[in-house]
PDB file of C-alpha atoms in Angstrom:
ATOM      1  CA  MET A 261      68.847-137.126  21.118  1.00  0.00           C
ATOM      2  CA  ASP A 262      70.675-134.847  23.596  1.00  0.00           C
ATOM      3  CA  VAL A 263      71.488-132.058  21.146  1.00  0.00           C
ATOM      4  CA  LEU A 264      73.741-130.101  23.505  1.00  0.00           C
ATOM      5  CA  SER A 265      75.891-133.157  24.232  1.00  0.00           C
ATOM      6  CA  ALA A 266      76.029-134.039  20.536  1.00  0.00           C
ATOM      7  CA  VAL A 267      77.131-130.542  19.550  1.00  0.00           C
ATOM      8  CA  LEU A 268      79.759-130.344  22.291  1.00  0.00           C
ATOM      9  CA  ARG A 269      81.181-133.629  21.008  1.00  0.00           C
ATOM     10  CA  GLU A 270      81.240-132.162  17.490  1.00  0.00           C
ATOM     11  CA  LEU A 271      83.022-129.019  18.720  1.00  0.00           C
ATOM     12  CA  ARG A 272      85.716-131.087  20.465  1.00  0.00           C
ATOM     13  CA  PHE A 273      86.787-128.457  22.936  1.00  0.00           C
ATOM     14  CA  GLU A 274      90.271-129.041  24.321  1.00  0.00           C
ATOM     15  CA  SER A 275      91.848-127.333  27.293  1.00  0.00           C
ATOM     16  CA  ALA A 276      94.584-124.848  26.410  1.00  0.00           C
ATOM     17  CA  GLY A 277      95.662-124.395  30.015  1.00  0.00           C
ATOM     18  CA  TYR A 278      94.674-122.336  33.014  1.00  0.00           C
ATOM     19  CA  ARG A 279      96.069-119.568  35.181  1.00  0.00           C
ATOM     20  CA  LEU A 280      95.316-118.308  38.668  1.00  0.00           C
ATOM     21  CA  LEU A 281      95.396-114.503  38.630  1.00  0.00           C
ATOM     22  CA  ARG A 282      96.176-112.713  41.910  1.00  0.00           C
ATOM     23  CA  LEU A 283      95.535-109.049  41.197  1.00  0.00           C
ATOM     24  CA  ASP A 284      96.193-105.829  43.116  1.00  0.00           C
ATOM     25  CA  ALA A 285      94.009-102.814  42.350  1.00  0.00           C
ATOM     26  CA  PRO A 286      94.269-100.989  40.083  1.00  0.00           C
ATOM     27  CA  PHE A 287      94.654-103.657  37.409  1.00  0.00           C
ATOM     28  CA  GLY A 288      93.687-104.379  33.834  1.00  0.00           C
ATOM     29  CA  VAL A 289      94.247-107.601  31.894  1.00  0.00           C
ATOM     30  CA  VAL A 290      93.180-107.924  28.262  1.00  0.00           C
ATOM     31  CA  PHE A 291      92.340-111.279  26.658  1.00  0.00           C
ATOM     32  CA  ASP A 292      92.746-111.024  22.897  1.00  0.00           C
ATOM     33  CA  LYS A 293      94.362-114.248  21.711  1.00  0.00           C
ATOM     34  CA  PRO A 294      92.717-115.270  18.402  1.00  0.00           C
ATOM     35  CA  GLY A 295      91.226-118.740  18.384  1.00  0.00           C
ATOM     36  CA  VAL A 296      91.167-119.187  22.168  1.00  0.00           C
ATOM     37  CA  ARG A 297      87.851-119.394  23.984  1.00  0.00           C
ATOM     38  CA  GLY A 298      87.931-118.558  27.640  1.00  0.00           C
ATOM     39  CA  MET A 299      86.317-118.911  31.017  1.00  0.00           C
ATOM     40  CA  HIS A 300      86.761-116.812  34.155  1.00  0.00           C
ATOM     41  CA  VAL A 301      85.785-117.802  37.676  1.00  0.00           C
ATOM     42  CA  LEU A 302      85.929-114.972  40.207  1.00  0.00           C
ATOM     43  CA  VAL A 303      87.078-116.564  43.442  1.00  0.00           C
ATOM     44  CA  ARG A 304      87.609-113.394  45.460  1.00  0.00           C
ATOM     45  CA  GLY A 305      86.924-109.672  45.139  1.00  0.00           C
ATOM     46  CA  GLN A 306      85.225-107.855  42.290  1.00  0.00           C
ATOM     47  CA  CYS A 307      86.078-106.505  38.866  1.00  0.00           C
ATOM     48  CA  GLU A 308      84.577-105.276  35.627  1.00  0.00           C
ATOM     49  CA  LEU A 309      84.340-107.220  32.383  1.00  0.00           C
ATOM     50  CA  VAL A 310      84.704-104.853  29.425  1.00  0.00           C
ATOM     51  CA  PHE A 311      84.060-105.786  25.796  1.00  0.00           C
ATOM     52  CA  ASP A 312      85.567-104.098  22.741  1.00  0.00           C
ATOM     53  CA  ASP A 313      82.336-102.189  22.120  1.00  0.00           C
ATOM     54  CA  GLY A 314      82.540-100.612  25.581  1.00  0.00           C
ATOM     55  CA  THR A 315      79.873-102.782  27.215  1.00  0.00           C
ATOM     56  CA  ILE A 316      80.627-103.309  30.914  1.00  0.00           C
ATOM     57  CA  GLN A 317      79.511-106.215  33.095  1.00  0.00           C
ATOM     58  CA  GLU A 318      80.165-106.107  36.840  1.00  0.00           C
ATOM     59  CA  LEU A 319      81.499-109.326  38.360  1.00  0.00           C
ATOM     60  CA  THR A 320      81.643-110.343  42.006  1.00  0.00           C
ATOM     61  CA  ALA A 321      83.005-113.325  43.934  1.00  0.00           C
ATOM     62  CA  GLY A 322      81.292-116.546  42.891  1.00  0.00           C
ATOM     63  CA  ASP A 323      80.546-115.412  39.337  1.00  0.00           C
ATOM     64  CA  LEU A 324      81.349-117.502  36.277  1.00  0.00           C
ATOM     65  CA  VAL A 325      81.718-116.166  32.731  1.00  0.00           C
ATOM     66  CA  VAL A 326      82.219-118.255  29.579  1.00  0.00           C
ATOM     67  CA  PHE A 327      83.231-116.872  26.172  1.00  0.00           C
ATOM     68  CA  PRO A 328      82.191-119.575  23.676  1.00  0.00           C
ATOM     69  CA  ARG A 329      83.116-117.531  20.577  1.00  0.00           C
ATOM     70  CA  GLY A 330      86.391-116.196  21.940  1.00  0.00           C
ATOM     71  CA  ASP A 331      85.353-112.521  21.896  1.00  0.00           C
ATOM     72  CA  PHE A 332      88.113-110.176  23.026  1.00  0.00           C
ATOM     73  CA  HIS A 333      87.593-108.611  26.451  1.00  0.00           C
ATOM     74  CA  THR A 334      89.302-107.022  29.446  1.00  0.00           C
ATOM     75  CA  LEU A 335      89.119-107.629  33.182  1.00  0.00           C
ATOM     76  CA  ARG A 336      89.806-104.460  35.167  1.00  0.00           C
ATOM     77  CA  SER A 337      89.397-102.872  38.573  1.00  0.00           C
ATOM     78  CA  PRO A 338      86.031-101.115  38.896  1.00  0.00           C
ATOM     79  CA  GLY A 339      86.144 -97.708  37.244  1.00  0.00           C
ATOM     80  CA  VAL A 340      89.775 -97.966  36.130  1.00  0.00           C
ATOM     81  CA  ASP A 341      90.924 -96.805  32.689  1.00  0.00           C
ATOM     82  CA  ALA A 342      92.188-100.028  31.120  1.00  0.00           C
ATOM     83  CA  SER A 343      93.674 -98.456  27.982  1.00  0.00           C
ATOM     84  CA  HIS A 344      97.077 -99.696  29.141  1.00  0.00           C
ATOM     85  CA  ALA A 345      95.890-103.122  30.264  1.00  0.00           C
ATOM     86  CA  VAL A 346      98.450-105.923  30.240  1.00  0.00           C
ATOM     87  CA  PRO A 347      97.849-108.633  27.602  1.00  0.00           C
ATOM     88  CA  GLY A 348      96.984-111.807  29.457  1.00  0.00           C
ATOM     89  CA  PHE A 349      99.196-114.032  27.333  1.00  0.00           C
ATOM     90  CA  ASP A 350     102.191-111.727  27.751  1.00  0.00           C
ATOM     91  CA  PHE A 351     101.524-111.750  31.480  1.00  0.00           C
ATOM     92  CA  ALA A 352     101.545-115.551  31.475  1.00  0.00           C
ATOM     93  CA  ALA A 353     104.606-115.823  29.227  1.00  0.00           C
ATOM     94  CA  HIS A 354     106.728-113.764  31.632  1.00  0.00           C
ATOM     95  CA  THR A 355     105.583-115.560  34.776  1.00  0.00           C
ATOM     96  CA  PRO A 356     106.607-119.166  35.487  1.00  0.00           C
ATOM     97  CA  GLY A 357     103.942-121.577  36.668  1.00  0.00           C
ATOM     98  CA  PRO A 358     100.155-121.292  36.771  1.00  0.00           C
ATOM     99  CA  LYS A 359      99.939-118.627  39.500  1.00  0.00           C
ATOM    100  CA  LEU A 360     100.287-115.064  38.265  1.00  0.00           C
ATOM    101  CA  GLY A 361     100.486-111.844  40.244  1.00  0.00           C
ATOM    102  CA  THR A 362     101.374-110.953  43.815  1.00  0.00           C
ATOM    103  CA  ASP A 363     101.464-113.115  46.919  1.00  0.00           C
ATOM    104  CA  ASP A 364      98.461-113.602  49.196  1.00  0.00           C
ATOM    105  CA  SER A 365      99.224-110.631  51.440  1.00  0.00           C
ATOM    106  CA  GLY A 366      98.365-107.881  48.969  1.00  0.00           C
ATOM    107  CA  ILE A 367      95.754-109.243  46.588  1.00  0.00           C
ATOM    108  CA  ASP A 368      92.326-107.724  46.090  1.00  0.00           C
ATOM    109  CA  THR A 369      90.959-110.042  43.426  1.00  0.00           C
ATOM    110  CA  VAL A 370      91.535-113.703  42.550  1.00  0.00           C
ATOM    111  CA  VAL A 371      90.400-115.091  39.205  1.00  0.00           C
ATOM    112  CA  VAL A 372      90.854-118.578  37.801  1.00  0.00           C
ATOM    113  CA  CYS A 373      91.120-118.289  34.015  1.00  0.00           C
ATOM    114  CA  GLY A 374      90.811-121.236  31.677  1.00  0.00           C
ATOM    115  CA  GLY A 375      91.385-121.333  27.958  1.00  0.00           C
ATOM    116  CA  PHE A 376      90.063-123.857  25.466  1.00  0.00           C
ATOM    117  CA  VAL A 377      90.263-124.324  21.716  1.00  0.00           C
ATOM    118  CA  THR A 378      87.991-126.064  19.248  1.00  0.00           C
ATOM    119  CA  ALA A 379      88.644-127.944  16.047  1.00  0.00           C
ATOM    120  CA  GLU A 380      85.418-126.510  14.597  1.00  0.00           C
ATOM    121  CA  PRO A 381      85.499-122.697  15.031  1.00  0.00           C
ATOM    122  CA  ASP A 382      82.965-122.209  12.222  1.00  0.00           C
ATOM    123  CA  HIS A 383      80.395-124.661  13.550  1.00  0.00           C
ATOM    124  CA  PRO A 384      76.933-123.079  13.111  1.00  0.00           C
ATOM    125  CA  ALA A 385      75.964-123.842  16.699  1.00  0.00           C
ATOM    126  CA  LEU A 386      79.082-122.123  18.026  1.00  0.00           C
ATOM    127  CA  LEU A 387      78.541-119.092  15.806  1.00  0.00           C
ATOM    128  CA  GLY A 388      74.985-118.906  17.134  1.00  0.00           C
ATOM    129  CA  MET A 389      76.011-118.774  20.785  1.00  0.00           C
ATOM    130  CA  PRO A 390      76.187-115.509  22.759  1.00  0.00           C
ATOM    131  CA  ARG A 391      79.514-113.738  23.120  1.00  0.00           C
ATOM    132  CA  ALA A 392      79.394-114.286  26.886  1.00  0.00           C
ATOM    133  CA  VAL A 393      77.498-116.571  29.237  1.00  0.00           C
ATOM    134  CA  HIS A 394      77.396-115.045  32.711  1.00  0.00           C
ATOM    135  CA  VAL A 395      76.307-117.176  35.654  1.00  0.00           C
ATOM    136  CA  SER A 396      75.898-115.112  38.798  1.00  0.00           C
ATOM    137  CA  GLY A 397      76.976-116.388  42.185  1.00  0.00           C
ATOM    138  CA  ASP A 398      74.380-114.106  43.793  1.00  0.00           C
ATOM    139  CA  LEU A 399      72.964-115.810  46.882  1.00  0.00           C
ATOM    140  CA  ASP A 400      69.547-114.354  46.074  1.00  0.00           C
ATOM    141  CA  ARG A 401      69.487-116.618  43.005  1.00  0.00           C
ATOM    142  CA  PRO A 402      71.140-119.782  44.311  1.00  0.00           C
ATOM    143  CA  ARG A 403      72.514-122.370  41.928  1.00  0.00           C
ATOM    144  CA  PRO A 404      73.407-125.405  44.053  1.00  0.00           C
ATOM    145  CA  TRP A 405      75.859-126.733  41.475  1.00  0.00           C
ATOM    146  CA  LEU A 406      77.960-123.573  41.140  1.00  0.00           C
ATOM    147  CA  ALA A 407      79.662-123.052  44.525  1.00  0.00           C
ATOM    148  CA  PRO A 408      80.959-126.648  44.940  1.00  0.00           C
ATOM    149  CA  LEU A 409      82.507-126.599  41.459  1.00  0.00           C
ATOM    150  CA  ILE A 410      84.121-123.203  42.062  1.00  0.00           C
ATOM    151  CA  ASP A 411      85.483-124.409  45.412  1.00  0.00           C
ATOM    152  CA  ALA A 412      86.954-127.513  43.776  1.00  0.00           C
ATOM    153  CA  LEU A 413      88.441-125.436  40.974  1.00  0.00           C
ATOM    154  CA  ALA A 414      89.968-122.894  43.369  1.00  0.00           C
ATOM    155  CA  LEU A 415      91.440-125.655  45.533  1.00  0.00           C
ATOM    156  CA  GLU A 416      92.976-127.396  42.530  1.00  0.00           C
ATOM    157  CA  ALA A 417      94.353-124.107  41.194  1.00  0.00           C
ATOM    158  CA  THR A 418      95.959-123.095  44.489  1.00  0.00           C
ATOM    159  CA  ASP A 419      97.100-126.467  45.793  1.00  0.00           C
ATOM    160  CA  GLY A 420      97.253-128.809  42.837  1.00  0.00           C
ATOM    161  CA  GLY A 421      99.539-131.814  42.566  1.00  0.00           C
ATOM    162  CA  PRO A 422     100.184-134.573  40.039  1.00  0.00           C
ATOM    163  CA  GLY A 423      97.310-134.770  37.569  1.00  0.00           C
ATOM    164  CA  SER A 424      96.269-131.195  38.267  1.00  0.00           C
ATOM    165  CA  GLU A 425      96.208-130.175  34.600  1.00  0.00           C
ATOM    166  CA  LEU A 426      93.754-132.972  33.798  1.00  0.00           C
ATOM    167  CA  ALA A 427      91.635-132.270  36.871  1.00  0.00           C
ATOM    168  CA  MET A 428      91.391-128.580  35.940  1.00  0.00           C
ATOM    169  CA  ALA A 429      90.464-129.445  32.364  1.00  0.00           C
ATOM    170  CA  ARG A 430      87.656-131.735  33.547  1.00  0.00           C
ATOM    171  CA  LEU A 431      86.321-129.148  36.004  1.00  0.00           C
ATOM    172  CA  PHE A 432      86.287-126.511  33.289  1.00  0.00           C
ATOM    173  CA  GLU A 433      84.381-128.914  31.010  1.00  0.00           C
ATOM    174  CA  VAL A 434      81.708-129.444  33.665  1.00  0.00           C
ATOM    175  CA  LEU A 435      81.454-125.700  34.305  1.00  0.00           C
ATOM    176  CA  LEU A 436      81.092-125.072  30.565  1.00  0.00           C
ATOM    177  CA  ILE A 437      78.234-127.553  30.238  1.00  0.00           C
ATOM    178  CA  ARG A 438      76.435-126.314  33.338  1.00  0.00           C
ATOM    179  CA  ALA A 439      76.847-122.668  32.304  1.00  0.00           C
ATOM    180  CA  LEU A 440      75.362-123.324  28.859  1.00  0.00           C
ATOM    181  CA  ARG A 441      72.506-125.312  30.397  1.00  0.00           C
ATOM    182  CA  ASP A 442      71.831-122.547  32.925  1.00  0.00           C
ATOM    183  CA  HIS A 443      71.900-119.873  30.235  1.00  0.00           C
ATOM    184  CA  ASN A 444      69.453-121.889  28.179  1.00  0.00           C
ATOM    185  CA  THR A 445      66.808-121.555  30.911  1.00  0.00           C
ATOM    186  CA  ARG A 446      66.867-117.750  30.996  1.00  0.00           C
ATOM    187  CA  ILE A 447      67.943-116.596  27.541  1.00  0.00           C
ATOM    188  CA  ASP A 448      65.787-113.847  26.041  1.00  0.00           C
ATOM    189  CA  GLN A 449      67.335-113.341  22.603  1.00  0.00           C
ATOM    190  CA  PRO A 450      67.581-115.456  19.427  1.00  0.00           C
ATOM    191  CA  GLY A 451      70.449-117.901  19.160  1.00  0.00           C
ATOM    192  CA  TRP A 452      71.315-121.561  19.073  1.00  0.00           C
ATOM    193  CA  LEU A 453      70.751-122.071  22.801  1.00  0.00           C
ATOM    194  CA  ALA A 454      67.344-120.397  22.539  1.00  0.00           C
ATOM    195  CA  GLY A 455      66.401-123.006  19.952  1.00  0.00           C
ATOM    196  CA  LEU A 456      66.850-125.755  22.531  1.00  0.00           C
ATOM    197  CA  ARG A 457      64.124-124.226  24.696  1.00  0.00           C
ATOM    198  CA  ASP A 458      61.442-124.735  22.084  1.00  0.00           C
ATOM    199  CA  PRO A 459      60.459-128.424  21.772  1.00  0.00           C
ATOM    200  CA  PHE A 460      59.713-128.194  18.037  1.00  0.00           C
ATOM    201  CA  VAL A 461      62.934-126.365  17.189  1.00  0.00           C
ATOM    202  CA  ALA A 462      64.938-128.651  19.477  1.00  0.00           C
ATOM    203  CA  SER A 463      63.472-131.678  17.675  1.00  0.00           C
ATOM    204  CA  ALA A 464      64.427-130.163  14.335  1.00  0.00           C
ATOM    205  CA  LEU A 465      67.979-129.468  15.508  1.00  0.00           C
ATOM    206  CA  ALA A 466      68.252-133.044  16.770  1.00  0.00           C
ATOM    207  CA  ALA A 467      67.076-134.411  13.416  1.00  0.00           C
ATOM    208  CA  LEU A 468      69.509-132.245  11.455  1.00  0.00           C
ATOM    209  CA  HIS A 469      72.502-133.135  13.613  1.00  0.00           C
ATOM    210  CA  GLU A 470      71.624-136.817  13.652  1.00  0.00           C
ATOM    211  CA  ASP A 471      71.416-137.061   9.856  1.00  0.00           C
ATOM    212  CA  PRO A 472      72.554-133.933   7.974  1.00  0.00           C
ATOM    213  CA  ALA A 473      72.994-135.953   4.767  1.00  0.00           C
ATOM    214  CA  ARG A 474      69.300-136.729   4.522  1.00  0.00           C
ATOM    215  CA  PRO A 475      67.663-134.881   1.595  1.00  0.00           C
ATOM    216  CA  TRP A 476      65.918-132.430   3.868  1.00  0.00           C
ATOM    217  CA  THR A 477      63.398-129.895   2.654  1.00  0.00           C
ATOM    218  CA  LEU A 478      61.713-127.256   4.757  1.00  0.00           C
ATOM    219  CA  ALA A 479      58.395-129.034   4.330  1.00  0.00           C
ATOM    220  CA  GLY A 480      59.904-132.399   5.248  1.00  0.00           C
ATOM    221  CA  LEU A 481      61.559-131.008   8.357  1.00  0.00           C
ATOM    222  CA  ALA A 482      58.278-129.372   9.374  1.00  0.00           C
ATOM    223  CA  ARG A 483      56.453-132.697   8.995  1.00  0.00           C
ATOM    224  CA  THR A 484      59.121-134.397  11.121  1.00  0.00           C
ATOM    225  CA  VAL A 485      58.413-132.100  14.066  1.00  0.00           C
ATOM    226  CA  GLY A 486      54.644-131.942  13.492  1.00  0.00           C
ATOM    227  CA  LEU A 487      54.147-128.362  12.283  1.00  0.00           C
ATOM    228  CA  SER A 488      53.014-126.687   9.103  1.00  0.00           C
ATOM    229  CA  ARG A 489      55.736-125.441   6.793  1.00  0.00           C
ATOM    230  CA  ALA A 490      55.011-121.763   7.460  1.00  0.00           C
ATOM    231  CA  SER A 491      54.666-122.177  11.218  1.00  0.00           C
ATOM    232  CA  PHE A 492      57.899-124.157  11.467  1.00  0.00           C
ATOM    233  CA  ALA A 493      59.876-121.735   9.291  1.00  0.00           C
ATOM    234  CA  LEU A 494      58.844-118.783  11.437  1.00  0.00           C
ATOM    235  CA  ARG A 495      59.440-120.649  14.686  1.00  0.00           C
ATOM    236  CA  PHE A 496      62.925-121.861  13.742  1.00  0.00           C
ATOM    237  CA  THR A 497      64.131-118.477  12.485  1.00  0.00           C
ATOM    238  CA  SER A 498      62.725-116.529  15.434  1.00  0.00           C
ATOM    239  CA  HIS A 499      64.418-118.834  17.940  1.00  0.00           C
ATOM    240  CA  VAL A 500      67.721-119.725  16.274  1.00  0.00           C
ATOM    241  CA  GLY A 501      68.234-116.459  14.414  1.00  0.00           C
ATOM    242  CA  GLU A 502      68.609-117.944  10.932  1.00  0.00           C
ATOM    243  CA  PRO A 503      66.424-120.047   8.592  1.00  0.00           C
ATOM    244  CA  ALA A 504      66.474-123.807   8.982  1.00  0.00           C
ATOM    245  CA  MET A 505      67.875-124.486   5.514  1.00  0.00           C
ATOM    246  CA  ARG A 506      70.639-121.960   6.080  1.00  0.00           C
ATOM    247  CA  TYR A 507      71.517-123.689   9.340  1.00  0.00           C
ATOM    248  CA  LEU A 508      71.577-127.030   7.529  1.00  0.00           C
ATOM    249  CA  LEU A 509      73.947-125.621   4.910  1.00  0.00           C
ATOM    250  CA  GLY A 510      76.342-124.450   7.634  1.00  0.00           C
ATOM    251  CA  LEU A 511      76.161-127.831   9.348  1.00  0.00           C
ATOM    252  CA  ARG A 512      76.903-129.705   6.115  1.00  0.00           C
ATOM    253  CA  ILE A 513      79.843-127.457   5.275  1.00  0.00           C
ATOM    254  CA  GLN A 514      81.232-127.891   8.788  1.00  0.00           C
ATOM    255  CA  ARG A 515      80.988-131.687   8.501  1.00  0.00           C
ATOM    256  CA  ALA A 516      82.633-131.548   5.066  1.00  0.00           C
ATOM    257  CA  LYS A 517      85.540-129.491   6.399  1.00  0.00           C
ATOM    258  CA  ALA A 518      86.125-132.033   9.169  1.00  0.00           C
ATOM    259  CA  LEU A 519      86.084-134.923   6.681  1.00  0.00           C
ATOM    260  CA  LEU A 520      88.475-133.112   4.331  1.00  0.00           C
ATOM    261  CA  ARG A 521      90.906-132.505   7.202  1.00  0.00           C
ATOM    262  CA  GLU A 522      90.697-135.880   8.871  1.00  0.00           C
ATOM    263  CA  THR A 523      90.086-138.483   6.164  1.00  0.00           C
ATOM    264  CA  HIS A 524      91.468-139.471   2.775  1.00  0.00           C
ATOM    265  CA  ASP A 525      88.001-139.813   1.251  1.00  0.00           C
ATOM    266  CA  THR A 526      87.547-138.358  -2.211  1.00  0.00           C
ATOM    267  CA  VAL A 527      85.647-135.126  -2.691  1.00  0.00           C
ATOM    268  CA  ALA A 528      82.876-137.083  -4.410  1.00  0.00           C
ATOM    269  CA  THR A 529      82.562-139.442  -1.427  1.00  0.00           C
ATOM    270  CA  ILE A 530      82.464-136.569   1.027  1.00  0.00           C
ATOM    271  CA  ALA A 531      79.834-134.815  -1.079  1.00  0.00           C
ATOM    272  CA  THR A 532      77.571-137.839  -0.662  1.00  0.00           C
ATOM    273  CA  GLN A 533      78.308-138.114   3.058  1.00  0.00           C
ATOM    274  CA  VAL A 534      77.096-134.551   3.686  1.00  0.00           C
ATOM    275  CA  GLY A 535      73.979-134.713   1.535  1.00  0.00           C
ATOM    276  CA  TYR A 536      74.934-133.706  -2.016  1.00  0.00           C
ATOM    277  CA  GLN A 537      74.021-135.882  -4.973  1.00  0.00           C
ATOM    278  CA  SER A 538      76.598-134.163  -7.164  1.00  0.00           C
ATOM    279  CA  ASP A 539      80.215-133.425  -6.324  1.00  0.00           C
ATOM    280  CA  VAL A 540      79.982-130.420  -8.657  1.00  0.00           C
ATOM    281  CA  ALA A 541      77.104-128.937  -6.640  1.00  0.00           C
ATOM    282  CA  PHE A 542      78.981-129.691  -3.416  1.00  0.00           C
ATOM    283  CA  ALA A 543      82.185-128.044  -4.668  1.00  0.00           C
ATOM    284  CA  ALA A 544      80.268-124.939  -5.718  1.00  0.00           C
ATOM    285  CA  ALA A 545      78.494-124.651  -2.362  1.00  0.00           C
ATOM    286  CA  PHE A 546      81.714-125.294  -0.455  1.00  0.00           C
ATOM    287  CA  LYS A 547      83.679-122.640  -2.349  1.00  0.00           C
ATOM    288  CA  ARG A 548      80.860-120.138  -1.956  1.00  0.00           C
ATOM    289  CA  GLU A 549      80.816-120.637   1.834  1.00  0.00           C
ATOM    290  CA  VAL A 550      84.497-121.227   2.582  1.00  0.00           C
ATOM    291  CA  GLY A 551      86.187-119.205  -0.142  1.00  0.00           C
ATOM    292  CA  ALA A 552      88.240-122.145  -1.436  1.00  0.00           C
ATOM    293  CA  ALA A 553      87.515-125.316  -3.373  1.00  0.00           C
ATOM    294  CA  PRO A 554      87.403-128.565  -1.325  1.00  0.00           C
ATOM    295  CA  ALA A 555      90.737-129.828  -2.669  1.00  0.00           C
ATOM    296  CA  ALA A 556      92.424-126.487  -1.990  1.00  0.00           C
ATOM    297  CA  TYR A 557      91.001-126.408   1.534  1.00  0.00           C
ATOM    298  CA  ARG A 558      92.364-129.925   2.172  1.00  0.00           C
ATOM    299  CA  ARG A 559      95.853-128.935   0.962  1.00  0.00           C
ATOM    300  CA  MET A 560      95.791-125.847   3.180  1.00  0.00           C
ATOM    301  CA  ALA A 561      94.672-127.898   6.204  1.00  0.00           C
ATOM    302  CA  ILE A 562      97.472-130.433   5.655  1.00  0.00           C
ATOM    303  CA  LYS A 563     100.010-127.626   5.385  1.00  0.00           C
ATOM    304  CA  LEU A 564      98.809-125.996   8.593  1.00  0.00           C
ATOM    305  CA  ARG A 565      98.826-129.311  10.459  1.00  0.00           C
ATOM    306  CA  THR A 566     102.360-130.084   9.265  1.00  0.00           C
ATOM    307  CA  SER A 567     103.586-126.642  10.325  1.00  0.00           C
ATOM    308  CA  ALA A 568     101.996-127.052  13.756  1.00  0.00           C
ATOM    309  CA  GLU A 569     103.584-130.484  14.213  1.00  0.00           C
ATOM    310  CA  GLU A 570     107.010-129.150  13.205  1.00  0.00           C
ATOM    311  CA  ALA A 571     106.648-126.240  15.616  1.00  0.00           C
ATOM    312  CA  GLY A 572     105.736-128.677  18.387  1.00  0.00           C
ATOM    313  CA  MET A 573     108.815-130.801  17.671  1.00  0.00           C
ATOM    314  CA  VAL A 574     111.066-127.739  17.794  1.00  0.00           C
ATOM    315  CA  ALA A 575     109.529-126.637  21.110  1.00  0.00           C
ATOM    316  CA  THR A 576     110.056-130.132  22.549  1.00  0.00           C
ATOM    317  CA  GLU A 577     113.700-130.215  21.473  1.00  0.00           C
ATOM    318  CA  GLN A 578     114.338-126.853  23.087  1.00  0.00           C
TER     319      GLN A 578
END
């Protein structure tokens, strides 16, 4: 089982649009829209990526950065105080079209920014990903796949035609997959991607995602991958950053939330589908993790979906 592909299908990322930023120094643009994951491709120039905790990452032309968890951040000119940075979404809202900023004659930095949303923001794999995945375009560490994709993206962003929105969305999807795969080969800290590097942990993750409803035990999962219980428990936690049974609980709750939102199955039926023999035990676990009973969560999800649909109809009419 290709666990990364399976999880990306479960996350169901959807493009929320893109913008081409043409920026004159000094500049500062903050990205703090809740629920939106992002990706930046630096086509020209250089800038600094600043996180809320003050951490700074230098970026140069050819670099790619993905924010799988949607952590807030700022892009700014090197060394500039960005306390008065312009919110990216306000910037976009006041500028027609996908190209934001000045014309070609005065720009120092060009960034293609893509946004994407997910139907499963609480997926345990997503929560276990790093806040940023940085792929360097440094020629000393060549990545043959990176430059052609960036060139195609930049061309589509600057000279797109009919179908451009779809083309951009597909290019961003490929960049996301390649960035996660690249990060997986050099990660040095615990997390979901680190788990894929270890063959035993990767096998366990594949088994859990393929059949989360199976009555798994730690000992049974260890036998499945060919390790002792103690050895497997230590290996899984040290790589993924949480115990295997805790990961399984998160996966089951995530699947249950999706079924409650998207089907009319009863709570008892859903309990069985995600591995609980008792709907009472399922309801207790669900409320403990989510903060609401399954039926209440379903009502809330229906209400939110209805409100979103009504808002979309109003926007279309206007």
